[in-house]
Amino acid sequence: MSDRFWQQAFAVARRDLDRERRAGEVTWVMIPFGAIALLLVPLAIGINQDVLSRIGTGMLFVVVLLFGVLTAVRRTSIETPEQRDLIALLGIDPAAEFTGKTMASAFLLLVFQIAMGAVALVLYGLDISGWAWMIVVMPLTAVGLAELGTVSASVAASTNAGPALVPLLVTPLAIPLLLAATQTVESVDREGGNLTWPVLMAVVVLVLAIVGVATARPLQETR
Amino acid sequence: MSDRFWQQAFAVARRDLDRERRAGEVTWVMIPFGAIALLLVPLAIGINQDVLSRIGTGMLFVVVLLFGVLTAVRRTSIETPEQRDLIALLGIDPAAEFTGKTMASAFLLLVFQIAMGAVALVLYGLDISGWAWMIVVMPLTAVGLAELGTVSASVAASTNAGPALVPLLVTPLAIPLLLAATQTVESVDREGGNLTWPVLMAVVVLVLAIVGVATARPLQETR
Amino acid sequence: MPASDSLILFEGVAARIGVATILRDVDLVVVPGESVGLFGANGAGKTTLLRVIATLLRPSGGSARVLGVDLASQDRFDIRPRIGLIGHKPALYPELSLLSNLEFSARIAGLDLRLARKALDQVGLAQAATRLVGESSYGMQRRVEFAREIMLDPDLLLLDEPHSALDPSAIELVEHIVAGVLERGGAVVLASHDVEKVAPMVTRTAELAGGTVA
Amino acid sequence: MPASDSLILFEGVAARIGVATILRDVDLVVVPGESVGLFGANGAGKTTLLRVIATLLRPSGGSARVLGVDLASQDRFDIRPRIGLIGHKPALYPELSLLSNLEFSARIAGLDLRLARKALDQVGLAQAATRLVGESSYGMQRRVEFAREIMLDPDLLLLDEPHSALDPSAIELVEHIVAGVLERGGAVVLASHDVEKVAPMVTRTAELAGGTVA
Amino acid sequence: MSDATRTRIGALDIVATVSVVFALVFAIASPRIESQGEAARLLFVHVPTIWLAYLAFAVTFVASILYLATRRLRWDHVAGASAEIGVVFTTVAIIGGMVWGKATWNVYWTWDARLTLTAIMLFVYIGYLALRRVIAEPEARARRSAVLGIVGLVQLIPVHFSVTWWRTLHQTNTFRPRDIQMDGPILAALLVSVAAFTVVYAALLRHRVRLEGLELAAYAAAAAPVGPVAGDAVSAPNIGNSGAQP
Ligand code: HEM
Ligand SMILES: Nc1ncnc2c1ncn2[C@@H]1O[C@H](COP(=O)(O)OP(=O)(O)OP(=O)(O)O)[C@@H](O)[C@H]1O
Ligand SMILES: Nc1ncnc2c1ncn2[C@@H]1O[C@H](COP(=O)(O)OP(=O)(O)OP(=O)(O)O)[C@@H](O)[C@H]1O
Ligand SMILES: [Mg+2]
Ligand SMILES: [Mg+2]
């Protein structure tokens, strides 16, 4: 991974974050929308505080999954055909493009998770003991979801259905990741924490990174 | 409401449904995504079948709300500035445009609800007794959500934040509607059904229709 | 006849987008049968002026009348169907076919649907009627826009760079459309950069610079 | 020198989009220093041919070599940075400023960022550098595209309707850019409908009709 | 600062300050509710603020309708200012309720229809304010937010009736017509507090409306065609000196 690689990756990440900053989709849509979802579910299913603090972590990650997937298809991550042609002709290393997009998405997902975590902590009165693990789990979840989103988006970009297909591709794939995240945090309560789940997550994240980098070129080649 | 009015309204509805048919966002994104959400929540919060059949109706309507809101901002309901200019110059009656858009959205939302209802019925083993009311509740929910979505979309259209703001505007407004829907179905179990809730919904739907039609022109006038 | 008969009567008109001033102190009079070529450097405000005339952007100052109606009044909505505008970017739905796009306009305008097919035939796209806009070449999309104006038959036709992407045969068509509007006592304003090409279609020219018509 | 020295060497090339055959049996040879004007009716396939040359659409038949590389081979990725394309629609990010758009291209291409500002200055947009693309006129957006090609300095420049939306002073700029590419032994292919305007920039013309170069 | 833009402390502001002090005295002097402890004095903040929020949103509703009927921007200013104050009051009421809840229910937040719906009402009007923020043009902002100001009022109904419609932890509505269940002195202190907050609302509204008027004037002043024109930023290409190619 040369200097050139990282230069391109950072340029892509910066572009995505700049575009997001102007559009404010994460700030103005995903975070409030996610907060409303966290607020609404307990009301709708009418459960009490005890149950809530037990299932809270699970709910948190469901929301992170469902709305996190939407980051991958946020308006500002979608490129027009003209923009895609331009990028190709600029001679981008497809792996660097994958890396840059993933970095930007992961950053946004991390912000989203922290916001949701704060809301869940206050609303659900979660037990804070397992939350030290959050420092490990949240970034892993963010990167994993971002990788899945980026790969799915570039797979879908080469079909007619376009970005519409992405959530459908990502969500089922992301479920194991989210289950692992939930387990990490919850297992702390039961067994005082063990490394199985976070290590499993780290492995998945790594495998996805390898898959993403390796498939970046073949995916671009269809064009 | 003249012939001209309905002709324009139907033309708009037809355009929206045609665009949606090509893009397939409801079929390919919202329905599978909603089904995954229905599947995922019980899994993540680990509750058993008994509890599930109790909270099922609530969950169903939460999903209808959260994903239904996305209908209002589906890619094919968003117009470019050029398309909006064209519509304005064609001399459309703004109230007819509101009506047409609402009809198309309501139809899509009804389809979405039926699909979600079927999934919830199977997954959650819901008690079918209260469901006769669904025949009344689902269309009311669909129309009400569609009205809110259309109003919010035209309120937010052509602002900087644009469609990004719509979910934030619609979701909180739609919550009373969804709560009423839940109550209708659930009150059947408790009290054998009473008309208060559906009548309340019908009133809200009617009020929103009046507001939508009455404010359509002032909203267009800023252009 | 005096100015009261003018189709466009602008006096000291100013226009802003957000906080940016784009036009100021624009005077422009266009009478029936007139076709005005609007010139000016990139970014001079031609597109903005056309949108003001089309009632789509409200002037922030001055007195502006179009088709006898004050643009500050509510009546401006009544004249919209009599105005046709073709802008830089096609106002078409890419997911719909060329014909469906025209039929949609026809339905909203309350016209016979057969006019849509006829107009498409006139711009030479009869064979491509069922093709999606998204699968048509750029020039074909522009032709569809002209077909729409043929169908809608406006009294005031506003064209932003009418020549771009049109092949020579299609340009003849544009000249034909412009002539038709003028014959029926309408008026045309067209923004362009190409004095020569535009010459056969205009009766006079105006230059936009510094936000105002020189 | 024989054809092996050609920058573009197409023999019986065919191209399809989906199931539709757009080009068939296209023969085209372009040597260094040559500038070819590509003409043809709307929908003839000019844009499609330019995209094939740019390696963005793979030919479905025939033998196609560009910059010495077979378009069917994996090597085509290596020549992409040496090709510049300006299409019908601006390839810009509307949420970014004019300058940021150029700087993004510069970063990806591994160029000095100061070149971006210099190129913007050359197309006359230095004052508008921080303006968002979405808040710039169409002609300003087109100018930014030319600024990008000034900065990237390609060996093979492909232009789709270079004149549209440019004012006369900007058209001189295009002629200047084309001349620069040719001087350095590059080649230019430009699609257009305007024989006269294009004349000063081309060394010869080719006509597309019926999916092939006549 | 010109005279027009200077903030003037009016009689209303003085009355507002005095009445708040007065209400405070009443609140402290009111008898202690034995079952609840000192935290119960939050009643005198929690209840008046939420009621004033209701009033504020109702004013937004009425002013929005009046704007659409008359097209006078003054009404839009009233609507916007009132919603802003309503959001502040709702926030105060929720925070007060949360602190009170910690004292009586031992949690800050719980899954209760009234609490949730109150939070959602807050979101509706935050959305309203967000919308106002993203539209620069005064007329456009007025029309668009008026529509939302009208639709938004629907939200108050479920908040108010939530305690009756759902079995909730939250206190049921005490103030039903002809059936007030509250001790005299406490009731008196509450009414004084409500009155005080009403004056505060009126004073804040007056200032905010004036400020909106000033903003409009500033916007109109910027519209005067004196500054540079957007098109001036574009110049002829600069190809003579350096040349396009190195
Ligand atoms: C975050 C927590 C809370 C929220 C969001 C909240 C919200 C509200 C709202 C919206 C009202 C107005 C009801 C109406 O008139 O329509 C209200 C009234 C009231 N609240 Fe709370 N509340 C909270 C906590 C509490 C707590 C902890 C208590 C006391 C134990 C309390 C006691 C009252 C009382 C006595 C009233 C007046 C009842 C009436 O007559 O209507 N609230 N609250
Ligand atoms: N995505 C697509 N799917 C199917 N057909 C397409 C698609 N894109 C273009 N075509 C068809 O290919 C043909 C050639 O299109 P192309 O854009 O290359 O024409 P062009 O010569 O550039 O025309 P113009 O002068 O209008 O720009 C057209 O008939 C068009 O309908
Ligand atoms: N949304 C906007 N916000 C701010 N400024 C804008 C916006 N749209 C256009 N402008 C500015 O207004 C000026 C005039 O734009 P306009 O599109 O009217 O120019 P034009 O004469 O049509 O130029 P061209 O020949 O390039 O089409 C430009 O300087 C542009 O930057
Ligand atoms: Mg223009
Ligand atoms: Mg083309």
Short mmCIF file of C-alpha atoms in Angstrom, two decimals, chain A residues 4 88-92, chain D residues 67 76-84 109 152-155:
data_model
loop_
_atom_site.label_atom_id
_atom_site.label_comp_id
_atom_site.label_asym_id
_atom_site.label_seq_id
_atom_site.Cartn_x
_atom_site.Cartn_y
_atom_site.Cartn_z
CA ARG A 4 -0.29 6.96 -3.68
CA ALA A 88 -12.41 5.84 -13.56
CA LEU A 89 -10.52 8.07 -16.00
CA LEU A 90 -8.61 9.75 -13.19
CA GLY A 91 -6.91 6.41 -12.80
CA ILE A 92 -8.06 5.60 -9.33
CA LEU D 67 -2.94 4.50 -26.94
CA ARG D 76 -6.91 -0.67 -20.65
CA PHE D 77 -6.95 0.42 -17.00
CA ASP D 78 -3.40 1.68 -17.31
CA ILE D 79 -4.16 4.14 -20.07
CA ARG D 80 -7.18 5.71 -18.41
CA PRO D 81 -5.23 8.52 -16.71
CA ARG D 82 -3.97 9.58 -20.15
CA ILE D 83 -7.50 10.05 -21.49
CA GLY D 84 -9.66 13.12 -20.86
CA ALA D 109 -4.37 12.04 -10.08
CA LEU D 152 -4.83 16.79 -16.07
CA ASP D 153 -3.27 17.43 -19.44
CA PRO D 154 -4.31 14.22 -21.25
CA ASP D 155 -2.74 12.70 -24.36
#
